[in-house]
XYZ file of C-alpha atoms in Angstrom:
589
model
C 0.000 0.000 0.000
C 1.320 3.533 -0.829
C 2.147 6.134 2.038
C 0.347 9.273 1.848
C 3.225 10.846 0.800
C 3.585 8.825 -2.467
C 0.249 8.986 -3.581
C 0.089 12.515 -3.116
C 3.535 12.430 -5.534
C 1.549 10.246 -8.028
C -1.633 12.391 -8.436
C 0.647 15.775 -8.821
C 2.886 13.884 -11.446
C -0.511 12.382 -13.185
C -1.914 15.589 -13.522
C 1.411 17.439 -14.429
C 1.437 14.768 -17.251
C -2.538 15.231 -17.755
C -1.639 19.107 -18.433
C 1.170 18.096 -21.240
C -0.846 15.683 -22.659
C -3.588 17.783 -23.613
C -1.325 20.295 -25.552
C -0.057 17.244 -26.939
C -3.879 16.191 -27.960
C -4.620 19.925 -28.821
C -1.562 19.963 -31.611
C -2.229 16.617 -32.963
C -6.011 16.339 -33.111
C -6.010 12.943 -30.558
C -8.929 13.280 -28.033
C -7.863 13.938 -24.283
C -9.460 11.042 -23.484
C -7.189 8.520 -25.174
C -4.239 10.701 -24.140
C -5.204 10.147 -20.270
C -6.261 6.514 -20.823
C -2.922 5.622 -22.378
C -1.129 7.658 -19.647
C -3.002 5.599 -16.809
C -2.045 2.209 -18.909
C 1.424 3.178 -19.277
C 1.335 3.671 -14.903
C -0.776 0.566 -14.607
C 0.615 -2.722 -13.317
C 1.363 -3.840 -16.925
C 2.910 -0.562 -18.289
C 6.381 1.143 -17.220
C 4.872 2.687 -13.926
C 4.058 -0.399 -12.403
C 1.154 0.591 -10.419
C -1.095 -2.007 -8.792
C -4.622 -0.766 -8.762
C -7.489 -3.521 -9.166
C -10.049 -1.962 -6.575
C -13.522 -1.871 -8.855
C -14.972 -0.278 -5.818
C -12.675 2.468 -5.159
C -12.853 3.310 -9.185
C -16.281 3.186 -9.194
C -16.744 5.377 -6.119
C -14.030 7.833 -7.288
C -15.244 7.761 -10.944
C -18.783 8.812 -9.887
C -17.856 11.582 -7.981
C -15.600 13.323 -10.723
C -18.448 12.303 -13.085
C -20.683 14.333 -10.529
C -18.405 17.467 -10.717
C -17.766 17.681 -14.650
C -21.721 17.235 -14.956
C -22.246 20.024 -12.718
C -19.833 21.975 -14.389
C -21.334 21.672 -17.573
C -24.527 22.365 -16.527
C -23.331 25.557 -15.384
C -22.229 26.300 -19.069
C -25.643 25.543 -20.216
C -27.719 28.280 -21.171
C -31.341 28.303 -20.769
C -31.559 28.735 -24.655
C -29.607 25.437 -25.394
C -32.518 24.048 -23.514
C -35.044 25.998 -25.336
C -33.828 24.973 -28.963
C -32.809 21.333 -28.454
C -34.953 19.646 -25.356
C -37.476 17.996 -27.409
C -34.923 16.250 -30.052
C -32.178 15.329 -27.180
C -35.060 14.288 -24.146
C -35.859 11.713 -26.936
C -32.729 11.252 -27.613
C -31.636 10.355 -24.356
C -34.392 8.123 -23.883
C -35.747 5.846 -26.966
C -32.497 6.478 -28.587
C -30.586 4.757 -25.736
C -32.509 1.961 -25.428
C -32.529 1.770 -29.740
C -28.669 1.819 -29.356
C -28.694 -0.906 -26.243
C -30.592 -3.186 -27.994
C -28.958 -3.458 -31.361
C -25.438 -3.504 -29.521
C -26.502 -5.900 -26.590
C -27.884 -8.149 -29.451
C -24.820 -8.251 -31.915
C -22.797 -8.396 -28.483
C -24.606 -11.348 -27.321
C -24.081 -13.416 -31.028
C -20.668 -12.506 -31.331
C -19.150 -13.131 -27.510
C -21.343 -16.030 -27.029
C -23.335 -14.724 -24.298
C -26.784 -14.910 -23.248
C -29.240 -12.561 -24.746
C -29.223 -10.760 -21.262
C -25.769 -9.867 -20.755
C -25.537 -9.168 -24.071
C -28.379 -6.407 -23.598
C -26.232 -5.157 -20.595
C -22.932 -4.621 -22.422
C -25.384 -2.534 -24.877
C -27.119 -0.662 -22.206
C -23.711 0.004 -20.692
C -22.405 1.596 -23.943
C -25.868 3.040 -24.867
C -25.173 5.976 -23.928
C -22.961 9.597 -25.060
C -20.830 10.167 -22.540
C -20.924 14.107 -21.334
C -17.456 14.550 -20.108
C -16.055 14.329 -23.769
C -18.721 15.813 -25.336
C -18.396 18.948 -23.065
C -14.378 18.573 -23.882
C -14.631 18.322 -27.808
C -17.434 20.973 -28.108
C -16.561 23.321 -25.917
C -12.758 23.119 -25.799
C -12.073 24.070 -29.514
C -11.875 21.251 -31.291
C -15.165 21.342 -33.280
C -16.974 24.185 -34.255
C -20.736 23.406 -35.462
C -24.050 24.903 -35.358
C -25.666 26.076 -32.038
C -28.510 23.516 -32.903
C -26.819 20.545 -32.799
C -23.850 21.458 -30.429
C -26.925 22.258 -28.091
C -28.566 18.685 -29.055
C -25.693 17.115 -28.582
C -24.821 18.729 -24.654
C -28.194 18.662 -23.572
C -28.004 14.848 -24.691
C -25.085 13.885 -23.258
C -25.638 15.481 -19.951
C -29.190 13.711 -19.946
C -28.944 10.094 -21.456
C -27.484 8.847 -18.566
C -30.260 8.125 -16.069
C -31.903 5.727 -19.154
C -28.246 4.312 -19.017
C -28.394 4.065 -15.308
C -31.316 2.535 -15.242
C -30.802 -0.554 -17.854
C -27.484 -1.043 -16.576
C -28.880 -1.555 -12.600
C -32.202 -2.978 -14.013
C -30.571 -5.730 -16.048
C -28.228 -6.584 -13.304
C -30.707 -7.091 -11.182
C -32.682 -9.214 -12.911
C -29.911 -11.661 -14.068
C -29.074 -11.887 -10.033
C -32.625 -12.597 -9.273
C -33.618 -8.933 -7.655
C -35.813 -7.424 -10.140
C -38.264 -9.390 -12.477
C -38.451 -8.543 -15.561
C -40.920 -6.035 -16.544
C -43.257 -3.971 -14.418
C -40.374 -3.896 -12.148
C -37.913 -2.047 -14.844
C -40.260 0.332 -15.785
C -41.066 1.412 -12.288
C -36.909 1.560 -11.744
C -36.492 3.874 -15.073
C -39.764 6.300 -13.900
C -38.193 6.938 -10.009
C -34.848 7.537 -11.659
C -35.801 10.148 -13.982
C -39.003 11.953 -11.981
C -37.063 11.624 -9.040
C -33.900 12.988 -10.389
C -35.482 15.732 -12.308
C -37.552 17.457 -9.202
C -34.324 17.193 -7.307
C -32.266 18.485 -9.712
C -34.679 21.502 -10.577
C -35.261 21.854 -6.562
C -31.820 22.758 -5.086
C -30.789 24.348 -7.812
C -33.564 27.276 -7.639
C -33.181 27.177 -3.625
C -29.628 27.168 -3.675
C -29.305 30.184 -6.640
C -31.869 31.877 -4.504
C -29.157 31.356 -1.156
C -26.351 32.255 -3.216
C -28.287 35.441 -4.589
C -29.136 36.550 -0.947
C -26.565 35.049 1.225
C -23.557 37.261 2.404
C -20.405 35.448 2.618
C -17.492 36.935 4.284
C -14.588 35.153 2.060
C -15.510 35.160 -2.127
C -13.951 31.826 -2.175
C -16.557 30.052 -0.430
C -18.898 31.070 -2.548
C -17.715 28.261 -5.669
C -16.827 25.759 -2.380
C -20.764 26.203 -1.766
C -22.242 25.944 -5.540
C -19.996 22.317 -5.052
C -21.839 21.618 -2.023
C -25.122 21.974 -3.504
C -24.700 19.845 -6.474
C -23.205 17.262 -4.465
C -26.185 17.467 -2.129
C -28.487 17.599 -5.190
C -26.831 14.232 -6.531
C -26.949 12.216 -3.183
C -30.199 13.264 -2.123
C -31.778 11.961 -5.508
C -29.253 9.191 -4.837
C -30.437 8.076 -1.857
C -34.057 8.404 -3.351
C -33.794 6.322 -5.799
C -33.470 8.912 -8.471
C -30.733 9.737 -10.905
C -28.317 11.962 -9.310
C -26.061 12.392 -12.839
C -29.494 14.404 -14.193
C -29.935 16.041 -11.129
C -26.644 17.536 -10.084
C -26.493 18.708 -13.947
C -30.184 19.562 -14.045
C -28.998 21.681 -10.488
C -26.361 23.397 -12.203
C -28.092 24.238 -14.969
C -30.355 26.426 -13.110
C -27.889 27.813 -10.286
C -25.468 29.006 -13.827
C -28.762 30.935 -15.707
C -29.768 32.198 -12.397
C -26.296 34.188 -12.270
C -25.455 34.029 -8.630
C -23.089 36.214 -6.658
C -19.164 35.754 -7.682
C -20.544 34.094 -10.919
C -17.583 34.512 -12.926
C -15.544 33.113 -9.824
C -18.155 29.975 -9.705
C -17.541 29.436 -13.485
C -13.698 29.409 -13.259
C -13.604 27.385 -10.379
C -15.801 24.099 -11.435
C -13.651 24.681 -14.796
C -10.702 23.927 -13.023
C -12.316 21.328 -10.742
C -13.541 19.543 -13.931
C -10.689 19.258 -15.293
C -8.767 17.846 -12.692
C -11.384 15.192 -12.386
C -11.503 14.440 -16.054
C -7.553 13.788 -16.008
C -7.119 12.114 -12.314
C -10.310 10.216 -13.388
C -9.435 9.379 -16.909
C -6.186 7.932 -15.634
C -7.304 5.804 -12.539
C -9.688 3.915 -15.474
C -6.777 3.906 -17.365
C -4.274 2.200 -14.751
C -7.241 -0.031 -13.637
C -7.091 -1.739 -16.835
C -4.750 -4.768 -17.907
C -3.750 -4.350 -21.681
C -2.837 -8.101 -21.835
C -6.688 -9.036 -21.322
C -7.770 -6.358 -23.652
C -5.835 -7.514 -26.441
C -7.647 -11.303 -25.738
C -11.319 -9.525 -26.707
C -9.892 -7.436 -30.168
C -11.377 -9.010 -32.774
C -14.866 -8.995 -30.822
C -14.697 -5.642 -29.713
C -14.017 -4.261 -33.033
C -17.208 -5.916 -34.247
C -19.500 -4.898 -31.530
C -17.807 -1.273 -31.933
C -18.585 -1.340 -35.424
C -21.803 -2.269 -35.209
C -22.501 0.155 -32.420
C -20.863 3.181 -34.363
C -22.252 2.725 -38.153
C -25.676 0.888 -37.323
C -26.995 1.116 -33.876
C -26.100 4.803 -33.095
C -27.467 6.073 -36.829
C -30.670 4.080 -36.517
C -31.482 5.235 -33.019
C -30.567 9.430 -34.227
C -32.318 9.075 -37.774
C -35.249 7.269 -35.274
C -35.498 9.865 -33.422
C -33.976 13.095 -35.150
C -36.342 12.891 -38.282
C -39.522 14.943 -36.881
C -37.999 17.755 -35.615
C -36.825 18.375 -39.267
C -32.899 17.683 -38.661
C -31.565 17.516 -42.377
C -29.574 14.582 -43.547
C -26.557 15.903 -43.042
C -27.183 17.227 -39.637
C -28.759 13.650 -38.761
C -25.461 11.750 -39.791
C -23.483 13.741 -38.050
C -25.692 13.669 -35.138
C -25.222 9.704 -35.555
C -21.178 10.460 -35.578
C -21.253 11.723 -32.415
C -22.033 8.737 -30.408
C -18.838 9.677 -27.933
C -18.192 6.996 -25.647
C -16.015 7.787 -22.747
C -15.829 7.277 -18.460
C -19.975 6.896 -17.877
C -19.393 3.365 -20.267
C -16.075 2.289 -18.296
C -17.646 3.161 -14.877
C -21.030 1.641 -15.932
C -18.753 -2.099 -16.351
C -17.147 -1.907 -12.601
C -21.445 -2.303 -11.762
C -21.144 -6.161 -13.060
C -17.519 -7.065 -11.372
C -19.059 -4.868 -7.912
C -21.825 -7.755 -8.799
C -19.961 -10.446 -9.144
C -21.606 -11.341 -12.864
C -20.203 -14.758 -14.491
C -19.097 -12.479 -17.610
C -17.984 -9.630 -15.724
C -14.675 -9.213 -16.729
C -14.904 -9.859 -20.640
C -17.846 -7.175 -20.254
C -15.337 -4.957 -18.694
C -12.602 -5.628 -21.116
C -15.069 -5.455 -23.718
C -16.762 -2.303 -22.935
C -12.941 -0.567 -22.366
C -11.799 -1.758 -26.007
C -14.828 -0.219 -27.390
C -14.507 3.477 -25.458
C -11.047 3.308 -27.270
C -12.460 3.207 -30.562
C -15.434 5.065 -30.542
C -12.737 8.448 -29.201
C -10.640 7.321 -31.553
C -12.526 6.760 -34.518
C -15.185 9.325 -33.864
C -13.503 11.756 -31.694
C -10.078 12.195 -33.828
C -12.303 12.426 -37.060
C -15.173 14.757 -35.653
C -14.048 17.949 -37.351
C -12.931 16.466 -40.442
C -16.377 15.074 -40.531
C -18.382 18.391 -39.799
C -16.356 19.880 -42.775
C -17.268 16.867 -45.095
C -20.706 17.443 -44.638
C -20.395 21.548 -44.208
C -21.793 21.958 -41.011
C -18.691 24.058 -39.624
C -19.319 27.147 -37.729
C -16.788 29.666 -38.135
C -14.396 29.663 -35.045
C -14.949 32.638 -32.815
C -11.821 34.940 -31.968
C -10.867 35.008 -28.792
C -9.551 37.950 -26.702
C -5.980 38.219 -25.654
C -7.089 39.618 -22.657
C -10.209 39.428 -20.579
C -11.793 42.115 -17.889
C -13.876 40.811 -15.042
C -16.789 42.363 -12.417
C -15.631 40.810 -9.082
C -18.756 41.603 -6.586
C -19.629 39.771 -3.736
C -23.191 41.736 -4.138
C -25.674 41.485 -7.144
C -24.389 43.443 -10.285
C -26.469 44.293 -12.888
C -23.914 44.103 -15.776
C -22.100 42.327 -18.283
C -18.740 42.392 -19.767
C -19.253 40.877 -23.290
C -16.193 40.727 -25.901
C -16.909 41.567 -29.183
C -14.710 40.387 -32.204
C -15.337 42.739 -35.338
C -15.342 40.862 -38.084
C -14.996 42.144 -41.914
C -18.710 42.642 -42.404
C -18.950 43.320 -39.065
C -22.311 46.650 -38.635
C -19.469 48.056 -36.922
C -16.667 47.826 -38.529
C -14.776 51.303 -40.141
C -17.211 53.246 -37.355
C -16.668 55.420 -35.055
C -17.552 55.332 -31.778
C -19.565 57.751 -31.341
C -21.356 57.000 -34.356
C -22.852 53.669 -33.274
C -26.167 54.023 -31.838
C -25.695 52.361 -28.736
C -28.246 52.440 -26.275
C -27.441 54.819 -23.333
C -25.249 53.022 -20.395
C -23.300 50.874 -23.000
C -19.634 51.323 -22.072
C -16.734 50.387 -24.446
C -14.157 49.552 -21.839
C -11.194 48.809 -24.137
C -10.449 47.847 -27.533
C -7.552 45.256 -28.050
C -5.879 45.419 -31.576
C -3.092 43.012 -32.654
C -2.576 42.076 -29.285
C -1.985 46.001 -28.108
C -4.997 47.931 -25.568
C -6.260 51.136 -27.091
C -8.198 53.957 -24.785
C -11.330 54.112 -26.473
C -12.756 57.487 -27.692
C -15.442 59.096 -29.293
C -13.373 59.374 -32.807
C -11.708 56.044 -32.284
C -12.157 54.100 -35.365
C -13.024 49.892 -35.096
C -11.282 47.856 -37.259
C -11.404 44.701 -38.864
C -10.070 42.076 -36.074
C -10.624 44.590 -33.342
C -11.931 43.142 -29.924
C -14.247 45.035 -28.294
C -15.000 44.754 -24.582
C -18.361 46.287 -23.822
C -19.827 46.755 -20.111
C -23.656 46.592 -20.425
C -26.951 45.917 -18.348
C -28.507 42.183 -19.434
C -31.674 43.545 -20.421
C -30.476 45.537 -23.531
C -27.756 42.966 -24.452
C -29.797 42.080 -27.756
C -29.828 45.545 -28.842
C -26.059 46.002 -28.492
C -25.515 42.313 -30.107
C -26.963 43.723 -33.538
C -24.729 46.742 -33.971
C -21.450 44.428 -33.568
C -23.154 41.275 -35.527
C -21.725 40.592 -39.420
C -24.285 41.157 -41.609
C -24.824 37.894 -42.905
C -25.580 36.604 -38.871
C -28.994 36.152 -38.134
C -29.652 37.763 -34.908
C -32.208 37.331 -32.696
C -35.273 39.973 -33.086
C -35.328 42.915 -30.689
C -37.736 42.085 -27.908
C -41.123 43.477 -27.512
C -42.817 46.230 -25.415
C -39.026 46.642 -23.681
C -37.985 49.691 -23.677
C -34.072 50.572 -24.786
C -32.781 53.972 -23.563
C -31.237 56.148 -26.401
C -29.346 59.772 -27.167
C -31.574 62.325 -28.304
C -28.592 63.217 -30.606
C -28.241 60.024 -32.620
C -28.948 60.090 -36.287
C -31.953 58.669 -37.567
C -29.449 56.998 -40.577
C -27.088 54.987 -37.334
C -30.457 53.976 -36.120
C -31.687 52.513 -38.924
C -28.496 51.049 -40.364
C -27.890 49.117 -37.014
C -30.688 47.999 -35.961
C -32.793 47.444 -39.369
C -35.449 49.923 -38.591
C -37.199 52.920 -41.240
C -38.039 55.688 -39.170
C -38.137 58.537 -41.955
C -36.761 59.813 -45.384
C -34.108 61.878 -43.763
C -31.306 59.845 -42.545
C -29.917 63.040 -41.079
C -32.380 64.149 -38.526
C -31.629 63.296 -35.285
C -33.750 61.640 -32.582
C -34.526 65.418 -30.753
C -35.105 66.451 -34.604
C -37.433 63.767 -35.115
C -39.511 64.241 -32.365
C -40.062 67.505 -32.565
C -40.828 67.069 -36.167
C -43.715 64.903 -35.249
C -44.756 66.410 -32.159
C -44.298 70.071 -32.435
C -42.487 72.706 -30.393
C -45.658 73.004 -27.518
C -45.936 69.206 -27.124
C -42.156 68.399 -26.974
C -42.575 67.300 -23.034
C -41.251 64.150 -20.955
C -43.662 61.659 -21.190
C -44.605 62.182 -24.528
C -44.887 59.187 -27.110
C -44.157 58.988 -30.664
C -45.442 55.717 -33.108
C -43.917 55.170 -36.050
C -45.118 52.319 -37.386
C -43.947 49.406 -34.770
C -41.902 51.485 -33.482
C -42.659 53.506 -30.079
C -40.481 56.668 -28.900
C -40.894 57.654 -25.291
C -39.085 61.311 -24.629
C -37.521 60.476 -20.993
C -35.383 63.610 -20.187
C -35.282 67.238 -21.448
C -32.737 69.703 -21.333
C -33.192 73.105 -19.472
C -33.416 74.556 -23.088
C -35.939 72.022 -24.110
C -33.357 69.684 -25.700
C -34.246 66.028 -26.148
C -31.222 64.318 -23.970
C -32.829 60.826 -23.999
C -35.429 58.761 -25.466
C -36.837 54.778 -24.978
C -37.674 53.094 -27.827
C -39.158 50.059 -28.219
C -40.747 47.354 -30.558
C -45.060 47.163 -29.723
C -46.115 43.885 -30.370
C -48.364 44.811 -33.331
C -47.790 47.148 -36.073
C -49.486 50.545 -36.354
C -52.104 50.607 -39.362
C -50.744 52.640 -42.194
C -52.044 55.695 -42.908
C -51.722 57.946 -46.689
C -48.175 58.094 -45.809
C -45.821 55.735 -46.441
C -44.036 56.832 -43.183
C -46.689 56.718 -40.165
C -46.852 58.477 -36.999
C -48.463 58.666 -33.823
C -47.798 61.589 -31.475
C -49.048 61.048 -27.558
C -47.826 63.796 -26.101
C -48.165 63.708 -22.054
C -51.188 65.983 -20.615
């Protein structure tokens, strides 16, 4: 048994290698995974490290834990709109198209290892399922860049297939050790696990955003320490339930990351860290707790049963259950591509050896082989792929360097980088010549790496980044003067009002934000009020309609200037009148 001492000189040198490894896997297109798995082979008992590790329970207990923190991490990164766009294709996903996948797999597995049709269906149910801690890695840590449909499909998948996994994995064990029958029984197991898991998961995580909203911590780094303790709390609780706690401590940090808690940038950075340390320490431990001699013993079969499970059981369960929510073809195949197998699969097999199962180890073996190929096969050819079939994204340009609001009370603010791209809205403008919405603050403006003190007259270029402070609630306005032209953007939202200048141009207006508001592009917003109104009923409070488009005058000068004025979008256009140019004027009384 190692001292203390040693092991904590292992886990440092592990992860000092982990850190390597991924630049390594970063230059040469190999996914992380297979860099950390053949890292913890190379350690194991078998490789050059000579490490004796064969304790299924420890793995299993120390796999589901870092699994706990990298799902809670990337539920944090989950927006609500991910959500929004892609629950109805991925909750079906995660569900019909698991148990499509298990079956097919379990069935070929089950013919080709010689096994009963029962274990066979376990080996499928353990590898039914995307696995979220690579999917998370290869879609959000550069390596593919697709469309916001599908990358949102595929997270909200893989963060949510694995109850259904869960559940045929325990479910099948249990009824080839006599626990469960099969039937009634199975079905009542999958309904506790995902009901049970889902109230949980949705539970703490609006009580504990609401604590972390209110609460008033005296150190700012407890406040990540306690966004750990609640999804851990969220995951044993549904644990010890009998619900999934993978959905719930993702489902929990889903809502506790939209709900922007105190320190939320400090949250974010911290369970990015954490998550990564688990994915390498846990990546490795699976690594050194396999035997490469036995693994070589099930190649041939494991080959087949990955074959089958990566060009017909995965494309049969996506096209299944992708094709009425309109997914093209192309989209659907590469949907089907993305079958990522990865720790849930390898942590899923320790459940039959913990069981003592008759074919527990060549499932084990088995399952390990297959994880292999499917990140090697899928994961190293994944943006290859999304170019063959022209779903690429372009990349977006990161900022050399980054500003942060560090609060430990509610802000009201963003700091959002924009990159200015050649047919950028704002690109060759001035500053002061953008229309943006009063208390929009261009912080800084980065250019080839150097910082430049924004000004009125300073000019953006092409490959400027452009840091912005801004409130939430007029962040889509400000999105569509930096947004290339050829980006659809989202509309502007209704009956919300968005503060401007009396003194912008009527031609900035329009060209920004894709409005008509009259003939002369010239005429400023003070102009074009008064215009409308006249000189007696220029007063604050007064309204001007122009077609959809409402102007509230909010603040006067002492000389009667307009200074500011809210516009916003009514929900249903103004009938037109003779004009081609309409107006309303509802001047205060």
């Amino acid at each position: 048994m190692f001292s203390i001492e040693t092991l904590i000189l292992i886990a440092g040198s592990l992860l000092l290698l982990g850190i390597a490894s991924n630049k390594f896997s970063a230059r040469m297109g190999v996914p992380v995974l297979v860099v950390f798995l053949a890292i913890g082979m190379l350690a194991g008992s078998e490789g050059i490290g000579g490490i004796e590790f064969e304790n299924y329970t420890l793995a299993h207990g120390f796999a589901t834990t870092a699994l706990c923190l990298i799902l809670f991490n990337g539920g944090i990164g989950t927006p609500y709109a991910a959500f929004q766009s892609a629950w109805k294709p991925a909750s079906l996903l995660a569900t019909l198209g698991v148990i499509v996948t298990a079956v097919i797999t379990g069935l070929a597995a089950s013919w080709i290892l010689g096994l009963s049709w029962l274990q066979g269906l376990l080996l499928g149910s353990i590898v039914g399922s995307t696995d979220a801690s690579v999917v998370f890695s290869v879609l959000r840590g550069g390596g593919v860049h697709i469309r916001p449909r599908l990358a949102n499909t595929l997270e909200v998948e893989s963060g949510s297939n694995d109850p259904m996994a869960i559940f045929l994995t325990v479910g099948l064990i249990e009824v080839l050790t006599g626990q469960t029958p099969f039937g009634f029984g199975l079905v009542t197991l999958f309904l506790n696990q995902a009901v049970v898991g889902t109230a949980m998961g949705m539970a703490v995580g609006w009580a504990g955003a609401w604590v972390l909203q209110h609460i008033r911590l005296e150190a700012a780094g407890l406040y990540p320490v306690m966004a750990t303790a609640l999804g851990l709390f969220s995951f044993g609780m549904a644990s010890e339930l009998g619900g999934s706690g993978f959905l719930a401590v993702y489902l929990t940090g889903v809502v506790i990351g939209n709900r922007r808690p105190v320190f939320h940038r400090g949250i974010v950075l911290f369970h990015d860290a954490l998550a990564w340390m688990c994915q390498i320490l846990m990546f490795t431990a699976l690594g050194i707790l396999s035997f490469p001699s036995r693994l070589w013993d099930v190649t041939v079969p494991a080959l087949l049963i990955a074959s089958v499970l990566i060009f017909v059981a995965r494309p049969i369960a996506v096209f299944l259950c992708g094709m009425p929510f309109r997914f093209t073809v192309r989209e659907l195949s590469f949907l089907s591509w993305v079958g990522l197998k990865g720790a849930v699969p390898i942590t899923l097999a320790t459940f039959p050896m913990m069981a003592g199962l008759p074919a527990a180890s060549v499932i084990f073996d088995t399952v390990f082989f297959v994880v292999l190929v499917s990140a090697l096969v899928q994961g190293w050819t994944l943006p290859a792929v999304a170019r063959f079939l022209k779903l690429e994204v372009p990349k977006n340009q990161k900022t050399p360097v980054t500003l942060e609001i560090s609060s430990l009370q509610n802000v009201d603010g963003d700091i959002v980088d924009y990159y200015i791209d050649q047919d950028s809205r704002a690109s060759g403008c001035m500053i002061k010549d953008l229309a943006l919405p009063d208390g929009v603050v261009i912080a800084l403006i980065v250019r080839d790496e150097q910082t430049v003190l924004p000004q009125g007259r300073s000019q953006l270029l092409q490959g400027d980044h452009v840091v912005v402070v801004l409130r939430p609630s007029i962040r889509a306005m400000v999105d569509r003067v930096f947004a290339p032209t050829r980006t659809h953007v989202k509309e502007l939202p209704q009956e919300l009002e968005f503060p401007l200048r009396g003194s912008i141009k009527v031609c900035d207006l329009e060209q920004f934000y894709e409005l008509k508001l009259a003939d002369d592009g010239d005429l400023t917003l003070d102009e074009l009020v008064r215009q409308h109104l006249g000189e007696n009923n220029v007063k604050i409070g007064a309204v001007v309609q122009i077609d959809q488009i409402a102007l509230h005058l909010r603040e006067l000068s002492s000389d009667g200037t307009v200074l500011y004025v809210g516009m916003s979008i009514l929900a249903e256009p103004a009938e037109a009148t003779d004009s081609s140019l309409s107006a309303t004027s509802l001047p205060l009384e």
